[in-house]
CSV table of C-alpha atoms and ligand atoms in Angstrom, one decimal:
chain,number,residue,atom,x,y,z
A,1,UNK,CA,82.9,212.2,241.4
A,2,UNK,CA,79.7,212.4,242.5
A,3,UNK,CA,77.4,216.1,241.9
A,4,UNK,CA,77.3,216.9,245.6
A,5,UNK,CA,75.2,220.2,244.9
A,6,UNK,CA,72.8,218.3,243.0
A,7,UNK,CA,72.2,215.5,245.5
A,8,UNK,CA,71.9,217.7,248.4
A,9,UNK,CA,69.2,219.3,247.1
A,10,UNK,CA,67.3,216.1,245.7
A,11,UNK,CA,67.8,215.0,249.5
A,12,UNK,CA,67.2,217.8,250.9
A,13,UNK,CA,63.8,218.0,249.1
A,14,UNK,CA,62.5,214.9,250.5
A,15,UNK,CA,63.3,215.9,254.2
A,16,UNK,CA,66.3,214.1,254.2
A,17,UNK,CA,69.4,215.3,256.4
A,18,UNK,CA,72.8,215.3,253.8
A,19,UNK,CA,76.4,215.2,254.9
A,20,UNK,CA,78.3,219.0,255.1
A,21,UNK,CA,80.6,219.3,252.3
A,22,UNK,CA,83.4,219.1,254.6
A,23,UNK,CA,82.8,215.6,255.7
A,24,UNK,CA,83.2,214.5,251.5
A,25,UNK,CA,86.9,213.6,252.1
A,26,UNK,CA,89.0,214.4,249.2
A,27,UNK,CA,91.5,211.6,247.3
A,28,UNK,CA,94.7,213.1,248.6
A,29,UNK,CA,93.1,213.2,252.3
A,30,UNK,CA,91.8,209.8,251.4
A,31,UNK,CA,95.1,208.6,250.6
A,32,UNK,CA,96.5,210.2,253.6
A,33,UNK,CA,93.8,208.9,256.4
A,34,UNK,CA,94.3,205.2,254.6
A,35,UNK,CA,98.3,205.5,255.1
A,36,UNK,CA,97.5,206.1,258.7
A,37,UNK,CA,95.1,203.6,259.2
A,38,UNK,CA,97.6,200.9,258.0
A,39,UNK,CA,100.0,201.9,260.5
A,40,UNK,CA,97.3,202.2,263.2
A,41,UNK,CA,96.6,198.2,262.0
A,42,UNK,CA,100.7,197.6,262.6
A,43,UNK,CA,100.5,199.3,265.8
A,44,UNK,CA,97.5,196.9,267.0
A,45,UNK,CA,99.4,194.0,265.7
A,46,UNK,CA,102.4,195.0,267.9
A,47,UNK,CA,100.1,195.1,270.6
A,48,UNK,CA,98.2,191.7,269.7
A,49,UNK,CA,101.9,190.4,269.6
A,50,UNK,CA,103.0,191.5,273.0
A,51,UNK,CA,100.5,191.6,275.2
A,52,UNK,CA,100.3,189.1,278.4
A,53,UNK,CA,99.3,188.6,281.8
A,54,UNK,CA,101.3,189.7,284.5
A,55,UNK,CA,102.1,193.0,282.2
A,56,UNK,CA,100.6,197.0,283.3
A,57,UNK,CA,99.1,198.7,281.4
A,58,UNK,CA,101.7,201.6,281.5
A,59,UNK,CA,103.8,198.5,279.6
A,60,UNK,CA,100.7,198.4,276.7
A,61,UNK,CA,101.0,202.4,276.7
A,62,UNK,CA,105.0,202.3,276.2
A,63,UNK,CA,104.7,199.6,273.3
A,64,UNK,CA,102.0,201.6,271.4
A,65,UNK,CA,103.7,205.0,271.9
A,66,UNK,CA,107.4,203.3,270.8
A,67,UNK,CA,106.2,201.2,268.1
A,68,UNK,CA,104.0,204.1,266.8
A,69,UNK,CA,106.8,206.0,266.2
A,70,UNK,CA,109.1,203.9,265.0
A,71,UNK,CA,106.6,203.8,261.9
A,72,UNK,CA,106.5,207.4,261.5
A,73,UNK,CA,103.5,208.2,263.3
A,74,UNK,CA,102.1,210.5,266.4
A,75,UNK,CA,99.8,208.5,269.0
A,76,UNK,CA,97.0,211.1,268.6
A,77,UNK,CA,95.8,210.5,272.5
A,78,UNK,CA,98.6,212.2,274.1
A,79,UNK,CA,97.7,215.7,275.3
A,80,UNK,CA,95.1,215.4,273.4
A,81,UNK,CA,92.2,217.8,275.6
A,82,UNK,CA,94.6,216.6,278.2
A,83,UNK,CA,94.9,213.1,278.1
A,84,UNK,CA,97.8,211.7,279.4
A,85,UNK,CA,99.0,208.9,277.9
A,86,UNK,CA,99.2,207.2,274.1
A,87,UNK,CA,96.4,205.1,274.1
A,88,UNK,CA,93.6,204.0,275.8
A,89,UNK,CA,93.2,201.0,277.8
A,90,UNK,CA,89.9,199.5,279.0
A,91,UNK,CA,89.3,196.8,281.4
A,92,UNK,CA,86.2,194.6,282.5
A,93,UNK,CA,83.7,196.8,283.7
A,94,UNK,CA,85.9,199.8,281.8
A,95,UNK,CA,83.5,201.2,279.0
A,96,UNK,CA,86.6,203.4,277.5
A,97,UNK,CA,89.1,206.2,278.0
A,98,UNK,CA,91.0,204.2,280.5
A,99,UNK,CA,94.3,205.6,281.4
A,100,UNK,CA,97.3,203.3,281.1
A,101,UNK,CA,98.8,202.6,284.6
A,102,UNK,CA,102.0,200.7,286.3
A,103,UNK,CA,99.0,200.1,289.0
A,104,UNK,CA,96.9,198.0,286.8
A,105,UNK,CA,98.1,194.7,286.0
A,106,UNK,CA,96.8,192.2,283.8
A,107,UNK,CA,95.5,189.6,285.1
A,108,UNK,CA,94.2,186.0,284.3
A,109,UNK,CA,90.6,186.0,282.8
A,110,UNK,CA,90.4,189.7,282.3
A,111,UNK,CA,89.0,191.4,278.8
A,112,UNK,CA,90.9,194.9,278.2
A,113,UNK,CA,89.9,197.0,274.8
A,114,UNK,CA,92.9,198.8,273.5
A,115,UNK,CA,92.3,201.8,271.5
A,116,UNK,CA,94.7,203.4,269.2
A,117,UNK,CA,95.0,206.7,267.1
A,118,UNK,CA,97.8,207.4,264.4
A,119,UNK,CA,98.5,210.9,263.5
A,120,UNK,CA,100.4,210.3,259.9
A,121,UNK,CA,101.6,213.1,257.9
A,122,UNK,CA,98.8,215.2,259.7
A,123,UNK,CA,96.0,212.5,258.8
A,124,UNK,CA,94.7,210.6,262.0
A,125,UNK,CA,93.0,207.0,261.5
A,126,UNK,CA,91.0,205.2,264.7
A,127,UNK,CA,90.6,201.4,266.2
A,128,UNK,CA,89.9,199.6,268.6
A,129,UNK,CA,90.4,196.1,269.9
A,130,UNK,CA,89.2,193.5,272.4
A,131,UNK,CA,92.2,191.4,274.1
A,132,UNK,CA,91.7,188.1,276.0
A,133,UNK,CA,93.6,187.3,279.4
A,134,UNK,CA,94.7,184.2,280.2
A,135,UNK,CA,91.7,182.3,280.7
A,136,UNK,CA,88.5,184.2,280.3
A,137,UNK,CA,85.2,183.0,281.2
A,138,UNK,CA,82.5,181.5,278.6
A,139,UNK,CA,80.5,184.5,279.7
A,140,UNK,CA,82.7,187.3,278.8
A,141,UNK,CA,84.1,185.3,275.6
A,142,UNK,CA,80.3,185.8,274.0
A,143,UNK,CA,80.1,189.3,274.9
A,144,UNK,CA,83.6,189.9,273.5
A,145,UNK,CA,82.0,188.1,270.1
A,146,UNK,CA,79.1,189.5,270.2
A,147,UNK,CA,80.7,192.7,270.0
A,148,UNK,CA,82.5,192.0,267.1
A,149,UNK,CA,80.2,190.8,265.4
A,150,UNK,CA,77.6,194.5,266.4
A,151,UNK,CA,80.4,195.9,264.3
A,152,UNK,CA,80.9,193.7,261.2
A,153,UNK,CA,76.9,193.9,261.0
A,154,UNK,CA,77.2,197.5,261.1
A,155,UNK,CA,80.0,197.3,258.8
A,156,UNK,CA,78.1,195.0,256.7
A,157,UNK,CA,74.7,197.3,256.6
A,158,UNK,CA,77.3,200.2,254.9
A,159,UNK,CA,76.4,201.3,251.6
A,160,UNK,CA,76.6,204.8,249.5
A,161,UNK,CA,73.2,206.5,249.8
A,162,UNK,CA,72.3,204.5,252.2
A,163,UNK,CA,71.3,205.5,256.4
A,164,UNK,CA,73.1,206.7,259.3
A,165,UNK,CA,70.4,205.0,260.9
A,166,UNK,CA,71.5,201.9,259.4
A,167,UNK,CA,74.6,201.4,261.1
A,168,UNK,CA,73.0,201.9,264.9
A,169,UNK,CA,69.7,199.2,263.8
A,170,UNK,CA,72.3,196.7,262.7
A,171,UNK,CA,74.2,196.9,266.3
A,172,UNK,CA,71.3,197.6,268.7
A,173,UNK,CA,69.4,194.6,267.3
A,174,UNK,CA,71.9,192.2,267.6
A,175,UNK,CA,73.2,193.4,270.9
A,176,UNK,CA,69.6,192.9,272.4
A,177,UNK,CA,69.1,190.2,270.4
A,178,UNK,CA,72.0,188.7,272.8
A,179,UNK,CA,70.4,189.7,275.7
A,180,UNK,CA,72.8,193.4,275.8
A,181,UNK,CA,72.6,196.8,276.2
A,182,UNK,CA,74.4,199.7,274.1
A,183,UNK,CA,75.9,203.0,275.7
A,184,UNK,CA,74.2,205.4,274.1
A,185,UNK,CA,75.8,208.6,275.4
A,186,UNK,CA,79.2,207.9,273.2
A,187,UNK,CA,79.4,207.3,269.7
A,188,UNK,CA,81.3,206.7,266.6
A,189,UNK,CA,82.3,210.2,264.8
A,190,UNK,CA,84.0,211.6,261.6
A,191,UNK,CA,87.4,211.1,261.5
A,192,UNK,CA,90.4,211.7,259.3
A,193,UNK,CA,91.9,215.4,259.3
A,194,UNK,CA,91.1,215.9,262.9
A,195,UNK,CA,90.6,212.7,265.9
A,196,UNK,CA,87.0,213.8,266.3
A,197,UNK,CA,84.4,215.4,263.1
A,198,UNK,CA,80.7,215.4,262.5
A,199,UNK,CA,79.0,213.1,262.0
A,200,UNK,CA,78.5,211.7,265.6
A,201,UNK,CA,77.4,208.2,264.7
A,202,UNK,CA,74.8,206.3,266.9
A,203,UNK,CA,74.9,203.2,267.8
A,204,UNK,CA,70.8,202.7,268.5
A,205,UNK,CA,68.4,203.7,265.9
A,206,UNK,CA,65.9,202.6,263.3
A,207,UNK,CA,66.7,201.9,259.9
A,208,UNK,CA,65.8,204.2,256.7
A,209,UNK,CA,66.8,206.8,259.1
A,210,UNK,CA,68.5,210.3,259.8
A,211,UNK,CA,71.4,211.4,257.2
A,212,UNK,CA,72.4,209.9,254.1
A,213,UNK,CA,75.4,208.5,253.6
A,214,UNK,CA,77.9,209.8,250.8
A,215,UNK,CA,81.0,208.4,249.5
A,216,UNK,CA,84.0,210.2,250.6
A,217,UNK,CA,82.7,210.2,254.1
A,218,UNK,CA,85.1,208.4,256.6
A,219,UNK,CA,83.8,207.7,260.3
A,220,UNK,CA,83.9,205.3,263.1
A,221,UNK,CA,81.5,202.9,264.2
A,222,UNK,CA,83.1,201.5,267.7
A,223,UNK,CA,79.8,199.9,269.4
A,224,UNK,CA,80.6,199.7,273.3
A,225,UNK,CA,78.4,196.7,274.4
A,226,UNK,CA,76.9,196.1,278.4
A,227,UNK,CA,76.7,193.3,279.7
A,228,UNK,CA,73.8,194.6,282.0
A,229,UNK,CA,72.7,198.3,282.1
A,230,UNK,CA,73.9,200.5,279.4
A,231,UNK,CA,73.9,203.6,282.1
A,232,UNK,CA,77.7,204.8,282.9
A,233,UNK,CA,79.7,207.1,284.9
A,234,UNK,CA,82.3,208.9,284.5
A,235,UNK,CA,85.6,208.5,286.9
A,236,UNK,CA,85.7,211.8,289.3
A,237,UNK,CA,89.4,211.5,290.0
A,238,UNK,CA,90.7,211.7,286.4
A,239,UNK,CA,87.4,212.5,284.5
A,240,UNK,CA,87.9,210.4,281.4
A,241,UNK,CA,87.3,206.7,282.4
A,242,UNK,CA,83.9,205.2,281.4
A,243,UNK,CA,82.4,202.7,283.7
A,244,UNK,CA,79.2,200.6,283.8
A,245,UNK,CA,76.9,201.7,286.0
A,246,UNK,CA,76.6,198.2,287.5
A,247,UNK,CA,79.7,196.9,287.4
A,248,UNK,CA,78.7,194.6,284.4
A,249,UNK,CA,81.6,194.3,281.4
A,250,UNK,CA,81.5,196.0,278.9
A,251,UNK,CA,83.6,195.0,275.2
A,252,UNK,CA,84.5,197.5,272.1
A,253,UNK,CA,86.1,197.0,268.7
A,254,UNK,CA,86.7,200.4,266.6
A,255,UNK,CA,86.8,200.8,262.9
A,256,UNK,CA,87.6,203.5,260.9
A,257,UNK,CA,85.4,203.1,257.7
A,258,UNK,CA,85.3,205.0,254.1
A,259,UNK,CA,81.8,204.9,252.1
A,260,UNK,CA,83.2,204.5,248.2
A,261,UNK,CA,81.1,204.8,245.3
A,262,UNK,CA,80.5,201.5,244.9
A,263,UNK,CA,80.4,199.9,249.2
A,264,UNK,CA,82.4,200.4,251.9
A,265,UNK,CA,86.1,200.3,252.7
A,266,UNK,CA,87.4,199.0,256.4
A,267,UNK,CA,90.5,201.5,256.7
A,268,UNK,CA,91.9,200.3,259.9
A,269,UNK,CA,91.8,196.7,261.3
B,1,MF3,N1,90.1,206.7,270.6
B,1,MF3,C1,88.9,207.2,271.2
B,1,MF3,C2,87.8,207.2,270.2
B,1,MF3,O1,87.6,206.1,269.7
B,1,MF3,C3,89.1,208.6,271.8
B,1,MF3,C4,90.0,208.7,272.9
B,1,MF3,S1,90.2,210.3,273.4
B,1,MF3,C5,91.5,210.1,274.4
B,1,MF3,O2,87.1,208.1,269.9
B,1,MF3,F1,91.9,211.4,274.7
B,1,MF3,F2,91.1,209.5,275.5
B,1,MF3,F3,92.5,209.5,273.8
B,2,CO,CO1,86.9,206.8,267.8
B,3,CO,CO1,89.3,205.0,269.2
């Protein structure tokens, strides 16, 4: 166990920002957000399994909310600050929060990120993934990988006592270094005993910077990635869907991640 007093004052004393005590997950809660997270991963895989073209995405929404609780779980979208549905489902120029429909079908060549949350035993565990249509363009299939790879780099830059700051160089660098742009205005945030905690984690920033990192902390990092502008809006009928600005695509994964003692633990898949 690590002396979290003593730390936050050593930090502290330097100018550096430190994590609130609250955010130092215990082991039983780390036990309980990890359960979660695997059947988070088995609902994904469900997903991964079933989805096709020619399907709604009301029929994606109806396999997630089923299959979640079939494994003993709660989809933590539904009602939550009144969305309607079990999961969100993202398509093209969709950033996230789209709201499953029987109007939207899949089509050929489209990329839809879906985005699940388990509620297990009262301990909730976040992902996301990118899913490929049919036939999808050269184009779209690099941002899609691109993507992926913002968030293993991020994953990869992870380590105890090391930079919130970190995490949004890692993805920002290699986004532009691709010639795209990261929404800035939504974030990666603490997770575990409630869908959304502090820290909000950035997904720009320079390295060696803002809080330190301690083990026990468990947040996402879920890197939304433009194709052309990273400017957004937000739908006016239903006020939760995300769009590009420009009507470029956009591609997220989501993991939930845990900072141990010695690296970093990928919770969800
Ligand atoms: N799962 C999303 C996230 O990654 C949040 C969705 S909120 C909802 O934070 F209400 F739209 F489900
Ligand atoms: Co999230
Ligand atoms: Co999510």
């Amino acid at each position: 166990m690590i002396d979290f007093d003593n730390l936050v004052k050593t930090y502290n004393k330097k100018g550096i920002a430190t994590p609130k005590k609250e955010m130092i997950k215990t082991k039983e809660q780390i036990e309980g957000i990890k359960k979660a997270g695997i059947i988070n991963t088995m609902v994904l895989d469900y997903v991964s399994e079933n989805i096709h073209v020619g399907m709604t995405t009301e029929d994606i929404n109806t396999l997630v909310h089923t299959k979640t609780l079939e494994l003993g779980g709660t989809p933590a979208p539904l009602n939550y600050q009144g969305f309607p549905k079990s999961v969100c489902t993202s398509i093209n120029d969709q950033v996230c929060h789209g709201i499953p429909s029987s109007d939207v079908i899949l089509k050929d060549g489209d990329i839809i990120n879906v985005d699940c949350t388990t509620i297990v035993d009262g301990y909730y565990a976040d992902a996301s993934r990118m899913f490929l249509i049919g036939n999808v363009s050269e184009k779209h299939k690099r941002l899609v990988n691109v993507t992926k790879e913002c968030l293993d780099l991020a994953v990869a830059s992870l380590k105890p006592f090391g930079r919130l700051g970190d995490i949004g160089y890692a993805i920002e660098t290699h986004a532009k270094k691709n010639g795209y742009s990261v929404v800035r205005n939504i974030g990666g945030h603490g997770v575990g005993i409630e869908f959304h905690e502090d820290p909000f984690i950035y997904h720009f920033g320079k390295k060696n910077t803002g809080m330190v990192l301690f083990p026990g902390m468990i947040f996402t990092i879920e890197p939304m990635i433009n194709e052309g502008t990273s400017k957004v809006f937000l739908d006016a009928q239903n006020e939760w869907t995300i769009y590009t600005w420009d009507g470029g695509y956009s591609a997220q994964y989501e993991y939930t991640v845990l900072i141990t003692e010695d690296g970093v633990e990928i919770l969800t898949h």
